[in-house]
CSV table of C-alpha atoms and ligand atoms in Angstrom, one decimal:
chain,number,residue,atom,x,y,z
A,1,UNK,CA,-0.2,7.0,-19.5
A,2,UNK,CA,0.5,4.8,-16.5
A,3,UNK,CA,-1.8,2.2,-14.9
A,4,UNK,CA,-1.5,-0.5,-12.2
A,5,UNK,CA,-1.7,-3.9,-13.8
A,6,UNK,CA,-3.4,-6.9,-12.2
A,7,UNK,CA,-2.8,-9.9,-14.5
A,8,UNK,CA,-4.9,-12.3,-12.4
A,9,UNK,CA,-4.2,-16.0,-12.0
A,10,UNK,CA,-5.2,-17.2,-15.4
A,11,UNK,CA,-2.7,-15.0,-17.1
A,12,UNK,CA,0.1,-16.8,-15.3
A,13,UNK,CA,-0.9,-20.2,-16.7
A,14,UNK,CA,-3.7,-20.9,-19.2
A,15,UNK,CA,-3.8,-17.4,-20.6
A,16,UNK,CA,-0.1,-16.5,-20.7
A,17,UNK,CA,-0.3,-15.5,-24.3
A,18,UNK,CA,-2.9,-12.9,-23.3
A,19,UNK,CA,-0.5,-11.5,-20.7
A,20,UNK,CA,2.3,-11.5,-23.1
A,21,UNK,CA,0.3,-9.8,-25.9
A,22,UNK,CA,-1.3,-7.3,-23.5
A,23,UNK,CA,2.1,-6.1,-22.3
A,24,UNK,CA,3.4,-6.1,-25.9
A,25,UNK,CA,0.7,-3.9,-27.4
A,26,UNK,CA,0.6,-1.6,-24.3
A,27,UNK,CA,4.3,-1.0,-24.6
A,28,UNK,CA,3.9,-0.4,-28.3
A,29,UNK,CA,1.2,2.2,-27.7
A,30,UNK,CA,3.1,3.9,-24.9
A,31,UNK,CA,0.9,2.7,-22.0
A,32,UNK,CA,3.0,1.9,-19.0
A,33,UNK,CA,1.8,-1.1,-16.9
A,34,UNK,CA,3.0,-1.3,-13.4
A,35,UNK,CA,2.4,-4.8,-12.1
A,36,UNK,CA,0.9,-4.8,-8.6
A,37,UNK,CA,3.5,-6.5,-6.5
A,38,UNK,CA,2.4,-9.6,-4.6
A,39,UNK,CA,-1.1,-9.5,-5.9
A,40,UNK,CA,-3.5,-12.2,-4.7
A,41,UNK,CA,-6.3,-14.1,-6.5
A,42,UNK,CA,-9.6,-12.2,-6.6
A,43,UNK,CA,-11.5,-15.3,-5.2
A,44,UNK,CA,-13.2,-15.8,-8.6
A,45,UNK,CA,-16.6,-17.4,-8.7
A,46,UNK,CA,-15.8,-19.7,-5.8
A,47,UNK,CA,-15.6,-17.0,-3.2
A,48,UNK,CA,-18.6,-15.4,-4.8
A,49,UNK,CA,-20.7,-18.5,-4.5
A,50,UNK,CA,-19.7,-19.3,-1.0
A,51,UNK,CA,-19.3,-16.1,1.0
A,52,UNK,CA,-20.2,-12.4,0.4
A,53,UNK,CA,-17.5,-10.9,2.7
A,54,UNK,CA,-14.7,-13.0,1.4
A,55,UNK,CA,-15.7,-12.2,-2.2
A,56,UNK,CA,-15.3,-8.5,-1.4
A,57,UNK,CA,-12.2,-8.7,0.8
A,58,UNK,CA,-10.0,-10.6,-1.6
A,59,UNK,CA,-10.3,-8.2,-4.5
A,60,UNK,CA,-10.3,-5.2,-2.1
A,61,UNK,CA,-6.7,-6.1,-1.0
A,62,UNK,CA,-5.6,-5.7,-4.7
A,63,UNK,CA,-7.5,-2.4,-5.0
A,64,UNK,CA,-5.9,-1.1,-1.8
A,65,UNK,CA,-2.4,-1.9,-3.2
A,66,UNK,CA,-3.2,0.1,-6.3
A,67,UNK,CA,-4.7,2.9,-4.3
A,68,UNK,CA,-1.4,3.3,-2.4
A,69,UNK,CA,0.1,4.3,-5.7
A,70,UNK,CA,-2.9,6.4,-6.7
A,71,UNK,CA,-3.3,4.4,-10.0
A,72,UNK,CA,-6.3,3.0,-11.7
A,73,UNK,CA,-6.0,-0.7,-12.4
A,74,UNK,CA,-6.0,-2.3,-15.8
A,75,UNK,CA,-7.6,-5.8,-15.7
A,76,UNK,CA,-7.5,-8.4,-18.5
A,77,UNK,CA,-10.0,-10.9,-17.0
A,78,UNK,CA,-13.7,-10.2,-17.1
A,79,UNK,CA,-14.4,-12.1,-13.9
A,80,UNK,CA,-11.7,-10.4,-11.9
A,81,UNK,CA,-12.9,-7.1,-13.3
A,82,UNK,CA,-16.5,-7.8,-12.3
A,83,UNK,CA,-15.4,-8.7,-8.7
A,84,UNK,CA,-13.4,-5.5,-8.4
A,85,UNK,CA,-16.3,-3.4,-9.7
A,86,UNK,CA,-18.6,-5.1,-7.2
A,87,UNK,CA,-16.2,-4.0,-4.4
A,88,UNK,CA,-16.2,-0.4,-5.7
A,89,UNK,CA,-20.0,-0.4,-5.8
A,90,UNK,CA,-20.3,-1.9,-2.3
A,91,UNK,CA,-18.0,0.7,-0.7
A,92,UNK,CA,-19.6,3.5,-2.7
A,93,UNK,CA,-23.0,2.6,-1.3
A,94,UNK,CA,-22.0,1.8,2.3
A,95,UNK,CA,-19.5,3.5,4.5
A,96,UNK,CA,-20.0,0.7,7.0
A,97,UNK,CA,-19.0,-1.9,4.4
A,98,UNK,CA,-15.9,0.1,3.5
A,99,UNK,CA,-14.9,0.1,7.2
A,100,UNK,CA,-15.6,-3.7,7.5
A,101,UNK,CA,-13.4,-4.3,4.5
A,102,UNK,CA,-10.6,-2.2,5.8
A,103,UNK,CA,-10.8,-4.1,9.0
A,104,UNK,CA,-10.7,-7.5,7.3
A,105,UNK,CA,-7.8,-6.7,5.0
A,106,UNK,CA,-6.0,-4.5,7.5
A,107,UNK,CA,-5.2,-1.9,5.0
A,108,UNK,CA,-6.5,1.5,4.2
A,109,UNK,CA,-9.0,1.4,1.4
A,110,UNK,CA,-11.0,4.5,0.4
A,111,UNK,CA,-12.4,3.4,-2.9
A,112,UNK,CA,-10.7,6.1,-4.8
A,113,UNK,CA,-9.2,4.1,-7.7
A,114,UNK,CA,-11.1,2.3,-10.4
A,115,UNK,CA,-10.7,-0.9,-12.3
A,116,UNK,CA,-10.8,-0.7,-16.1
A,117,UNK,CA,-10.5,-3.4,-18.7
A,118,UNK,CA,-7.6,-3.6,-21.1
A,119,UNK,CA,-10.1,-3.2,-23.9
A,120,UNK,CA,-11.5,0.0,-22.4
A,121,UNK,CA,-8.1,1.6,-21.8
A,122,UNK,CA,-6.7,0.7,-25.2
A,123,UNK,CA,-9.7,1.6,-27.2
A,124,UNK,CA,-11.2,4.5,-25.3
A,125,UNK,CA,-8.1,6.0,-23.7
A,126,UNK,CA,-5.4,5.4,-26.4
A,127,UNK,CA,-8.1,5.7,-29.1
A,128,UNK,CA,-8.9,3.9,-32.3
A,129,UNK,CA,-7.2,6.6,-34.4
A,130,UNK,CA,-3.9,6.0,-32.7
A,131,UNK,CA,-4.4,2.3,-33.0
A,132,UNK,CA,-5.1,2.6,-36.7
A,133,UNK,CA,-2.0,4.6,-37.2
A,134,UNK,CA,0.1,1.7,-36.0
A,135,UNK,CA,-1.4,-0.9,-38.4
A,136,UNK,CA,1.2,-2.2,-40.8
A,137,UNK,CA,-0.4,-5.5,-41.7
A,138,UNK,CA,-4.2,-5.1,-41.9
A,139,UNK,CA,-6.2,-8.2,-41.2
A,140,UNK,CA,-7.8,-7.9,-44.6
A,141,UNK,CA,-10.3,-10.5,-45.6
A,142,UNK,CA,-10.6,-12.0,-42.1
A,143,UNK,CA,-14.2,-12.4,-41.0
A,144,UNK,CA,-14.2,-12.4,-37.2
A,145,UNK,CA,-16.8,-12.8,-34.6
A,146,UNK,CA,-16.2,-10.4,-31.6
A,147,UNK,CA,-17.2,-12.3,-28.5
A,148,UNK,CA,-17.6,-10.4,-25.3
A,149,UNK,CA,-19.2,-12.9,-22.9
A,150,UNK,CA,-20.9,-11.7,-19.8
A,151,UNK,CA,-19.0,-9.9,-17.2
A,152,UNK,CA,-17.4,-7.0,-19.1
A,153,UNK,CA,-20.8,-5.7,-19.9
A,154,UNK,CA,-23.2,-7.0,-17.3
A,155,UNK,CA,-24.7,-5.9,-15.1
A,156,UNK,CA,-24.4,-2.4,-16.4
A,157,UNK,CA,-24.9,-0.9,-12.9
A,158,UNK,CA,-21.6,-2.5,-11.9
A,159,UNK,CA,-19.5,-2.6,-15.1
A,160,UNK,CA,-20.6,0.7,-16.8
A,161,UNK,CA,-19.0,-0.4,-20.1
A,162,UNK,CA,-20.6,-0.6,-23.5
A,163,UNK,CA,-24.0,-2.1,-24.2
A,164,UNK,CA,-25.1,-5.2,-22.2
A,165,UNK,CA,-26.8,-6.8,-25.2
A,166,UNK,CA,-25.0,-5.5,-28.2
A,167,UNK,CA,-21.6,-4.2,-27.4
A,168,UNK,CA,-19.5,-2.8,-30.2
A,169,UNK,CA,-16.1,-1.8,-28.8
A,170,UNK,CA,-14.3,-4.9,-30.0
A,171,UNK,CA,-16.2,-4.9,-33.4
A,172,UNK,CA,-14.9,-1.4,-34.0
A,173,UNK,CA,-11.4,-2.6,-33.0
A,174,UNK,CA,-11.5,-5.5,-35.5
A,175,UNK,CA,-12.5,-3.0,-38.2
A,176,UNK,CA,-9.7,-0.6,-37.2
A,177,UNK,CA,-7.3,-3.5,-37.6
A,178,UNK,CA,-8.6,-4.0,-41.2
A,179,UNK,CA,-10.7,-7.1,-40.5
A,180,UNK,CA,-14.4,-7.6,-40.9
A,181,UNK,CA,-16.6,-7.9,-37.8
A,182,UNK,CA,-19.6,-10.2,-38.5
A,183,UNK,CA,-22.9,-9.4,-36.9
A,184,UNK,CA,-24.0,-12.3,-34.8
A,185,UNK,CA,-26.5,-13.0,-32.0
A,186,UNK,CA,-24.2,-14.7,-29.4
A,187,UNK,CA,-21.7,-12.0,-28.7
A,188,UNK,CA,-22.7,-11.7,-25.0
A,189,UNK,CA,-23.9,-15.2,-24.4
A,190,UNK,CA,-22.3,-17.0,-21.4
A,191,UNK,CA,-19.4,-19.4,-22.1
A,192,UNK,CA,-20.3,-21.3,-18.9
A,193,UNK,CA,-17.4,-20.0,-16.8
A,194,UNK,CA,-16.4,-22.9,-14.6
A,195,UNK,CA,-19.4,-25.1,-15.6
A,196,UNK,CA,-17.5,-26.8,-18.5
A,197,UNK,CA,-15.1,-28.0,-15.8
A,198,UNK,CA,-17.4,-28.5,-12.8
A,199,UNK,CA,-20.5,-29.6,-14.7
A,200,UNK,CA,-19.3,-30.8,-18.1
A,201,UNK,CA,-22.8,-32.0,-19.0
A,202,UNK,CA,-24.3,-28.5,-18.9
A,203,UNK,CA,-21.2,-26.4,-19.8
A,204,UNK,CA,-20.1,-28.0,-23.0
A,205,UNK,CA,-23.5,-27.3,-24.6
A,206,UNK,CA,-23.0,-23.6,-23.8
A,207,UNK,CA,-19.7,-23.6,-25.6
A,208,UNK,CA,-21.2,-25.5,-28.5
A,209,UNK,CA,-23.9,-22.9,-29.1
A,210,UNK,CA,-21.3,-20.1,-29.3
A,211,UNK,CA,-19.0,-21.9,-31.7
A,212,UNK,CA,-22.0,-22.9,-33.8
A,213,UNK,CA,-23.5,-19.4,-34.1
A,214,UNK,CA,-20.1,-17.8,-34.9
A,215,UNK,CA,-19.6,-20.3,-37.7
A,216,UNK,CA,-23.2,-19.8,-39.0
A,217,UNK,CA,-22.5,-16.1,-39.1
A,218,UNK,CA,-19.6,-16.8,-41.5
A,219,UNK,CA,-16.8,-16.1,-39.1
A,220,UNK,CA,-13.5,-17.9,-39.6
A,221,UNK,CA,-12.3,-17.2,-36.0
A,222,UNK,CA,-13.6,-15.7,-32.8
A,223,UNK,CA,-12.0,-12.8,-30.9
A,224,UNK,CA,-12.2,-12.8,-27.1
A,225,UNK,CA,-11.2,-10.4,-24.3
A,226,UNK,CA,-11.3,-12.8,-21.4
A,227,UNK,CA,-9.1,-15.8,-20.3
A,228,UNK,CA,-12.1,-17.8,-19.2
A,229,UNK,CA,-14.0,-17.4,-22.4
A,230,UNK,CA,-10.8,-18.3,-24.3
A,231,UNK,CA,-10.1,-21.4,-22.2
A,232,UNK,CA,-13.6,-22.7,-22.8
A,233,UNK,CA,-13.7,-21.9,-26.5
A,234,UNK,CA,-10.2,-23.0,-27.3
A,235,UNK,CA,-9.1,-25.7,-25.0
A,236,UNK,CA,-12.6,-27.3,-24.8
A,237,UNK,CA,-13.2,-27.1,-28.5
A,238,UNK,CA,-12.0,-30.6,-29.4
A,239,UNK,CA,-14.2,-32.0,-26.5
A,240,UNK,CA,-17.2,-30.1,-27.8
A,241,UNK,CA,-16.6,-31.4,-31.3
A,242,UNK,CA,-16.5,-34.9,-30.0
A,243,UNK,CA,-19.6,-34.5,-27.8
A,244,UNK,CA,-21.7,-32.9,-30.6
A,245,UNK,CA,-20.2,-34.8,-33.6
A,246,UNK,CA,-19.5,-31.5,-35.4
A,247,UNK,CA,-16.3,-30.0,-36.6
A,248,UNK,CA,-15.5,-26.3,-36.0
A,249,UNK,CA,-11.7,-25.8,-36.1
A,250,UNK,CA,-12.3,-22.1,-35.2
A,251,UNK,CA,-9.2,-20.4,-33.9
A,252,UNK,CA,-9.8,-18.3,-30.8
A,253,UNK,CA,-7.8,-15.1,-30.6
A,254,UNK,CA,-7.3,-12.6,-27.8
A,255,UNK,CA,-7.9,-9.1,-29.3
A,256,UNK,CA,-4.4,-8.1,-28.1
A,257,UNK,CA,-2.8,-10.9,-30.2
A,258,UNK,CA,-4.6,-9.6,-33.3
A,259,UNK,CA,-3.4,-6.1,-32.5
A,260,UNK,CA,0.2,-7.3,-32.2
A,261,UNK,CA,-0.1,-9.1,-35.6
A,262,UNK,CA,-1.6,-6.1,-37.3
A,263,UNK,CA,1.1,-3.9,-35.8
A,264,UNK,CA,3.6,-6.0,-37.6
A,265,UNK,CA,4.8,-8.5,-35.0
A,266,UNK,CA,5.2,-12.1,-36.1
A,267,UNK,CA,2.6,-14.6,-34.9
A,268,UNK,CA,5.3,-16.1,-32.7
A,269,UNK,CA,6.2,-12.7,-31.2
A,270,UNK,CA,2.5,-12.2,-30.6
A,271,UNK,CA,2.4,-15.4,-28.6
A,272,UNK,CA,0.2,-17.3,-31.0
A,273,UNK,CA,2.1,-20.7,-30.7
A,274,UNK,CA,0.4,-22.0,-27.5
A,275,UNK,CA,-3.3,-22.2,-28.6
A,276,UNK,CA,-5.1,-25.5,-28.8
A,277,UNK,CA,-6.8,-24.7,-32.1
A,278,UNK,CA,-3.8,-23.7,-34.2
A,279,UNK,CA,-4.4,-20.2,-35.6
A,280,UNK,CA,-1.3,-20.1,-37.7
A,281,UNK,CA,-2.6,-21.6,-40.9
A,282,UNK,CA,-5.4,-19.1,-41.0
A,283,UNK,CA,-3.1,-16.1,-40.4
A,284,UNK,CA,-0.6,-17.4,-42.9
A,285,UNK,CA,-3.2,-17.8,-45.6
A,286,UNK,CA,-4.5,-14.3,-45.0
A,287,UNK,CA,-1.0,-12.9,-45.2
A,288,UNK,CA,-0.4,-14.8,-48.5
A,289,UNK,CA,-3.7,-13.6,-49.9
A,290,UNK,CA,-2.7,-10.1,-49.3
A,291,UNK,CA,0.7,-10.5,-50.8
A,292,UNK,CA,-0.7,-12.0,-54.0
A,293,UNK,CA,-3.5,-9.5,-54.2
B,1,UNK,CA,-48.9,-35.3,-6.9
B,2,UNK,CA,-47.2,-34.0,-3.8
B,3,UNK,CA,-49.3,-32.0,-1.3
B,4,UNK,CA,-47.9,-28.9,0.3
B,5,UNK,CA,-49.3,-26.9,3.1
B,6,UNK,CA,-48.6,-23.3,1.9
B,7,UNK,CA,-50.0,-21.4,4.9
B,8,UNK,CA,-47.8,-23.4,7.3
B,9,UNK,CA,-44.7,-22.9,5.0
B,10,UNK,CA,-45.4,-19.2,4.8
B,11,UNK,CA,-45.8,-18.5,8.5
B,12,UNK,CA,-42.8,-20.5,9.6
B,13,UNK,CA,-40.6,-18.9,7.0
B,14,UNK,CA,-40.9,-15.2,7.8
B,15,UNK,CA,-37.4,-14.9,9.3
B,16,UNK,CA,-35.9,-16.8,6.4
B,17,UNK,CA,-37.7,-14.5,3.9
B,18,UNK,CA,-36.4,-11.4,5.6
B,19,UNK,CA,-32.8,-12.7,5.6
B,20,UNK,CA,-32.9,-13.7,1.9
B,21,UNK,CA,-34.4,-10.3,1.0
B,22,UNK,CA,-31.8,-8.4,3.0
B,23,UNK,CA,-28.9,-10.4,1.7
B,24,UNK,CA,-30.0,-10.1,-2.0
B,25,UNK,CA,-31.7,-6.7,-1.9
B,26,UNK,CA,-34.6,-8.4,-3.8
B,27,UNK,CA,-38.2,-7.9,-2.8
B,28,UNK,CA,-39.6,-11.3,-3.7
B,29,UNK,CA,-43.2,-10.1,-4.4
B,30,UNK,CA,-42.0,-7.8,-7.1
B,31,UNK,CA,-41.5,-10.7,-9.5
B,32,UNK,CA,-44.6,-11.3,-11.6
B,33,UNK,CA,-43.5,-14.6,-13.0
B,34,UNK,CA,-43.2,-13.6,-16.6
B,35,UNK,CA,-40.5,-16.2,-17.2
B,36,UNK,CA,-38.2,-14.0,-19.2
B,37,UNK,CA,-35.3,-15.0,-16.9
B,38,UNK,CA,-35.6,-18.7,-17.6
B,39,UNK,CA,-36.2,-18.1,-21.3
B,40,UNK,CA,-32.9,-16.4,-21.7
B,41,UNK,CA,-30.9,-18.5,-19.2
B,42,UNK,CA,-28.1,-20.2,-21.0
B,43,UNK,CA,-27.7,-22.9,-18.3
B,44,UNK,CA,-31.4,-23.7,-17.8
B,45,UNK,CA,-31.1,-27.1,-19.5
B,46,UNK,CA,-29.2,-28.4,-16.5
B,47,UNK,CA,-31.4,-26.8,-13.9
B,48,UNK,CA,-34.3,-28.5,-12.1
B,49,UNK,CA,-36.4,-25.3,-11.4
B,50,UNK,CA,-34.6,-22.6,-13.3
B,51,UNK,CA,-34.6,-18.9,-12.2
B,52,UNK,CA,-38.3,-18.2,-12.5
B,53,UNK,CA,-39.0,-21.4,-10.6
B,54,UNK,CA,-36.6,-20.6,-7.8
B,55,UNK,CA,-38.2,-17.2,-7.1
B,56,UNK,CA,-41.7,-18.9,-7.2
B,57,UNK,CA,-40.6,-21.4,-4.6
B,58,UNK,CA,-39.4,-18.5,-2.4
B,59,UNK,CA,-42.6,-16.5,-2.9
B,60,UNK,CA,-44.6,-19.6,-1.8
B,61,UNK,CA,-42.4,-20.0,1.3
B,62,UNK,CA,-40.9,-23.3,0.1
B,63,UNK,CA,-37.4,-22.4,1.2
B,64,UNK,CA,-36.2,-25.9,1.9
B,65,UNK,CA,-37.0,-26.9,-1.7
B,66,UNK,CA,-35.2,-23.8,-3.0
B,67,UNK,CA,-32.1,-24.6,-1.0
B,68,UNK,CA,-32.1,-28.2,-2.1
B,69,UNK,CA,-32.5,-27.3,-5.7
B,70,UNK,CA,-29.5,-27.5,-8.0
B,71,UNK,CA,-30.5,-24.2,-9.8
B,72,UNK,CA,-28.6,-21.8,-7.6
B,73,UNK,CA,-25.4,-23.9,-8.0
B,74,UNK,CA,-25.6,-24.3,-11.7
B,75,UNK,CA,-26.3,-20.6,-12.2
B,76,UNK,CA,-23.2,-19.3,-13.8
B,77,UNK,CA,-23.9,-15.8,-12.6
B,78,UNK,CA,-23.9,-14.5,-16.2
B,79,UNK,CA,-26.3,-11.7,-15.4
B,80,UNK,CA,-28.5,-12.2,-18.5
B,81,UNK,CA,-31.7,-12.5,-16.5
B,82,UNK,CA,-30.9,-9.5,-14.4
B,83,UNK,CA,-30.3,-7.3,-17.5
B,84,UNK,CA,-33.6,-8.5,-19.1
B,85,UNK,CA,-35.9,-8.7,-16.1
B,86,UNK,CA,-38.8,-6.2,-16.5
B,87,UNK,CA,-39.0,-6.0,-12.7
B,88,UNK,CA,-35.3,-5.4,-12.2
B,89,UNK,CA,-34.9,-8.5,-10.0
B,90,UNK,CA,-31.2,-9.1,-9.3
B,91,UNK,CA,-31.5,-12.9,-9.8
B,92,UNK,CA,-27.8,-13.8,-9.6
B,93,UNK,CA,-27.7,-12.0,-6.2
B,94,UNK,CA,-30.8,-13.9,-5.1
B,95,UNK,CA,-29.1,-17.2,-6.2
B,96,UNK,CA,-26.1,-16.2,-4.2
B,97,UNK,CA,-28.2,-15.5,-1.1
B,98,UNK,CA,-29.9,-18.9,-1.4
B,99,UNK,CA,-26.6,-20.7,-1.9
B,100,UNK,CA,-25.0,-19.0,1.1
B,101,UNK,CA,-28.1,-19.7,3.2
B,102,UNK,CA,-27.9,-23.4,2.1
B,103,UNK,CA,-24.1,-23.5,2.9
B,104,UNK,CA,-24.8,-22.1,6.4
B,105,UNK,CA,-27.2,-25.1,7.0
B,106,UNK,CA,-24.9,-27.6,5.5
B,107,UNK,CA,-27.2,-28.2,2.6
B,108,UNK,CA,-25.6,-28.8,-0.8
B,109,UNK,CA,-27.7,-28.4,-3.9
B,110,UNK,CA,-25.0,-29.5,-6.3
B,111,UNK,CA,-22.2,-31.6,-4.9
B,112,UNK,CA,-19.8,-31.1,-7.8
B,113,UNK,CA,-19.8,-27.3,-7.9
B,114,UNK,CA,-19.6,-27.2,-4.1
B,115,UNK,CA,-16.5,-29.5,-4.0
B,116,UNK,CA,-14.9,-27.5,-6.7
B,117,UNK,CA,-15.4,-24.2,-4.9
B,118,UNK,CA,-14.1,-25.5,-1.6
B,119,UNK,CA,-11.0,-26.9,-3.3
B,120,UNK,CA,-10.4,-23.6,-5.1
B,121,UNK,CA,-10.7,-21.6,-1.9
B,122,UNK,CA,-8.5,-23.9,0.1
B,123,UNK,CA,-5.8,-23.3,-2.5
B,124,UNK,CA,-6.1,-19.5,-2.3
B,125,UNK,CA,-5.9,-19.7,1.5
B,126,UNK,CA,-2.7,-21.7,1.2
B,127,UNK,CA,-0.9,-20.0,-1.6
B,128,UNK,CA,-2.7,-16.7,-2.2
B,129,UNK,CA,-3.4,-17.9,-5.7
B,130,UNK,CA,-5.1,-21.0,-7.0
B,131,UNK,CA,-3.0,-24.0,-8.0
B,132,UNK,CA,-5.0,-25.6,-10.8
B,133,UNK,CA,-3.3,-29.0,-10.7
B,134,UNK,CA,-4.0,-29.7,-7.0
B,135,UNK,CA,-7.5,-28.2,-7.2
B,136,UNK,CA,-8.4,-30.6,-10.1
B,137,UNK,CA,-6.7,-33.5,-8.2
B,138,UNK,CA,-8.8,-32.8,-5.1
B,139,UNK,CA,-12.0,-32.2,-7.1
B,140,UNK,CA,-11.6,-35.5,-9.1
B,141,UNK,CA,-10.8,-37.5,-6.0
B,142,UNK,CA,-13.7,-36.1,-3.9
B,143,UNK,CA,-16.3,-36.4,-6.8
B,144,UNK,CA,-15.2,-39.9,-7.6
B,145,UNK,CA,-14.1,-39.2,-11.2
B,146,UNK,CA,-10.3,-39.8,-10.9
B,147,UNK,CA,-9.6,-39.6,-14.6
B,148,UNK,CA,-11.7,-36.6,-15.5
B,149,UNK,CA,-9.9,-34.1,-17.7
B,150,UNK,CA,-6.7,-36.1,-17.3
B,151,UNK,CA,-6.1,-36.0,-21.0
B,152,UNK,CA,-5.8,-32.3,-21.2
B,153,UNK,CA,-3.0,-32.4,-18.6
B,154,UNK,CA,-0.1,-33.2,-20.9
B,155,UNK,CA,-1.4,-30.9,-23.6
B,156,UNK,CA,-1.5,-28.1,-21.1
B,157,UNK,CA,2.0,-28.9,-19.9
B,158,UNK,CA,3.4,-28.9,-23.4
B,159,UNK,CA,2.1,-25.4,-23.9
B,160,UNK,CA,3.4,-24.2,-20.6
B,161,UNK,CA,-0.1,-23.7,-19.4
B,162,UNK,CA,-0.1,-26.0,-16.4
B,163,UNK,CA,2.1,-25.1,-13.4
B,164,UNK,CA,3.3,-28.2,-11.5
B,165,UNK,CA,4.3,-26.0,-8.6
B,166,UNK,CA,1.9,-23.4,-7.1
B,167,UNK,CA,2.6,-19.7,-7.6
B,168,UNK,CA,2.8,-18.5,-4.0
B,169,UNK,CA,2.6,-14.9,-2.9
B,170,UNK,CA,5.1,-13.6,-0.4
B,171,UNK,CA,2.8,-12.1,2.1
B,172,UNK,CA,0.7,-15.3,2.5
B,173,UNK,CA,0.1,-14.6,6.2
B,174,UNK,CA,-1.9,-11.5,5.1
B,175,UNK,CA,-4.3,-13.8,3.1
B,176,UNK,CA,-4.6,-16.3,5.8
B,177,UNK,CA,-5.7,-13.5,8.2
B,178,UNK,CA,-8.3,-12.3,5.7
B,179,UNK,CA,-9.8,-15.8,5.7
B,180,UNK,CA,-9.6,-16.0,9.5
B,181,UNK,CA,-11.3,-12.6,10.0
B,182,UNK,CA,-14.1,-13.5,7.6
B,183,UNK,CA,-14.6,-16.7,9.6
B,184,UNK,CA,-14.6,-14.7,12.8
B,185,UNK,CA,-17.4,-12.6,11.4
B,186,UNK,CA,-19.4,-15.7,10.8
B,187,UNK,CA,-18.5,-16.1,7.2
B,188,UNK,CA,-18.5,-19.4,5.4
B,189,UNK,CA,-14.9,-19.4,4.3
B,190,UNK,CA,-14.4,-22.9,5.6
C,1,SF4,S1,-37.8,-12.0,-15.6
C,1,SF4,FE1,-38.1,-11.0,-13.6
C,1,SF4,S2,-40.3,-10.7,-13.3
C,1,SF4,FE2,-40.0,-12.2,-15.0
C,1,SF4,S3,-40.1,-14.2,-13.9
C,1,SF4,FE3,-38.0,-13.6,-14.0
C,1,SF4,S4,-37.5,-12.6,-12.1
C,1,SF4,FE4,-39.8,-12.6,-12.3
C,2,SF4,S1,-27.3,-15.4,-14.0
C,2,SF4,FE1,-27.8,-17.5,-13.6
C,2,SF4,S2,-30.0,-17.7,-13.6
C,2,SF4,FE2,-29.5,-15.8,-14.6
C,2,SF4,S3,-29.4,-16.2,-16.8
C,2,SF4,FE3,-27.3,-16.4,-16.0
C,2,SF4,S4,-27.1,-18.6,-15.4
C,2,SF4,FE4,-29.3,-18.2,-15.7
């Protein structure tokens, strides 16, 4: 199984543990990831807010690079994924737009390859049964809130992945790894994207609501699949706690990190040492509980 | 209370309405103002009009007010309203169209998000990828909050999550050309 891999900008810096654990579990499961050479930023919400053509052209260059190799692209970031899906839809619907894009990026682009999420490829292509077979250290006793955010599942006409209001892919993964996925109402609520940075006054409240609901549902940690969600929930957590005078101390995991831990890698090997809310005590206590049980 | 001449607003705005509807694919009159969009909008607390309000302004021909509103800039594009709208209105796309129309006229609904976006795009044009440290520097300087988020800098560095030097792509001229061609086509990639 071979895919083109587009890490995206966040995975080089703020989300390097996501990059690391994605490559680790992909290798472990026999999925070959070929990193697209010299990839550029997808333009993110900035290009999207400012100019329609630019917002299509930047991700189109990346799609064209993968198309040269005839490979579908695996994408770890929900925002990059959504931008690429928007390009796919735009060229599917308009031959004229496809030509305009080719002209702007000066590359051939037919729209023949497809972007897929890491989550989708691992769970739906490799399969939950194969994943279960690799579990050596089940996450027994861990109550986790699977948090999807917006752009993996919305709008369905672009993303075509799981349910827009109540997705279950990651919940099923948590269960396959031996953990418990709690039902909760904020699994697809927005983390604020760049608002906690650009408009702290509005954005922090959005993060607060998500942390609050996860805790109310009895979760001891949140599982994410997107570097932006992770940054807002993890790095901003202290700031949210200060602003709302409430303590959460909720570790925020990437689902790939939990897979690595369940597959038997040490938390360090899984890349869990660079979080802002330290997840190690929680993992250690869960490991101990299991050993004494 | 402010008085508005609706008939005048409507007749002078026909061209504007056509452009907004073409750019967004939204037929403004389809919205029946149920308010479901604003009810579920996670960012509505920071908005002046909210999504239902914006589409109402547009229906009434009050385009200038819509463009000067902070709502399209605070919209996080989370797509919740679109998924839930009983009339299938692509609200985020409509917000985008209003924002871009405002940009074209040099109107800025929310200074902070606009400065952030520009700094971000400048960085991509220079390096092919954004360089967080210089974007935040520029953003803080231009929005007059020089010490914003400065405390997270060292913590990010300690975790290897902040690059002091930008990650440049090799074929940067290709990216510069993309920006240039978008501009040549009348795009807003300033
Ligand atoms: S949910 Fe749809 S129909 Fe209802 S007010 Fe919002 S845009 Fe209009
Ligand atoms: S897309 Fe924008 S307007 Fe719609 S719910 Fe999300 S933040 Fe609110």
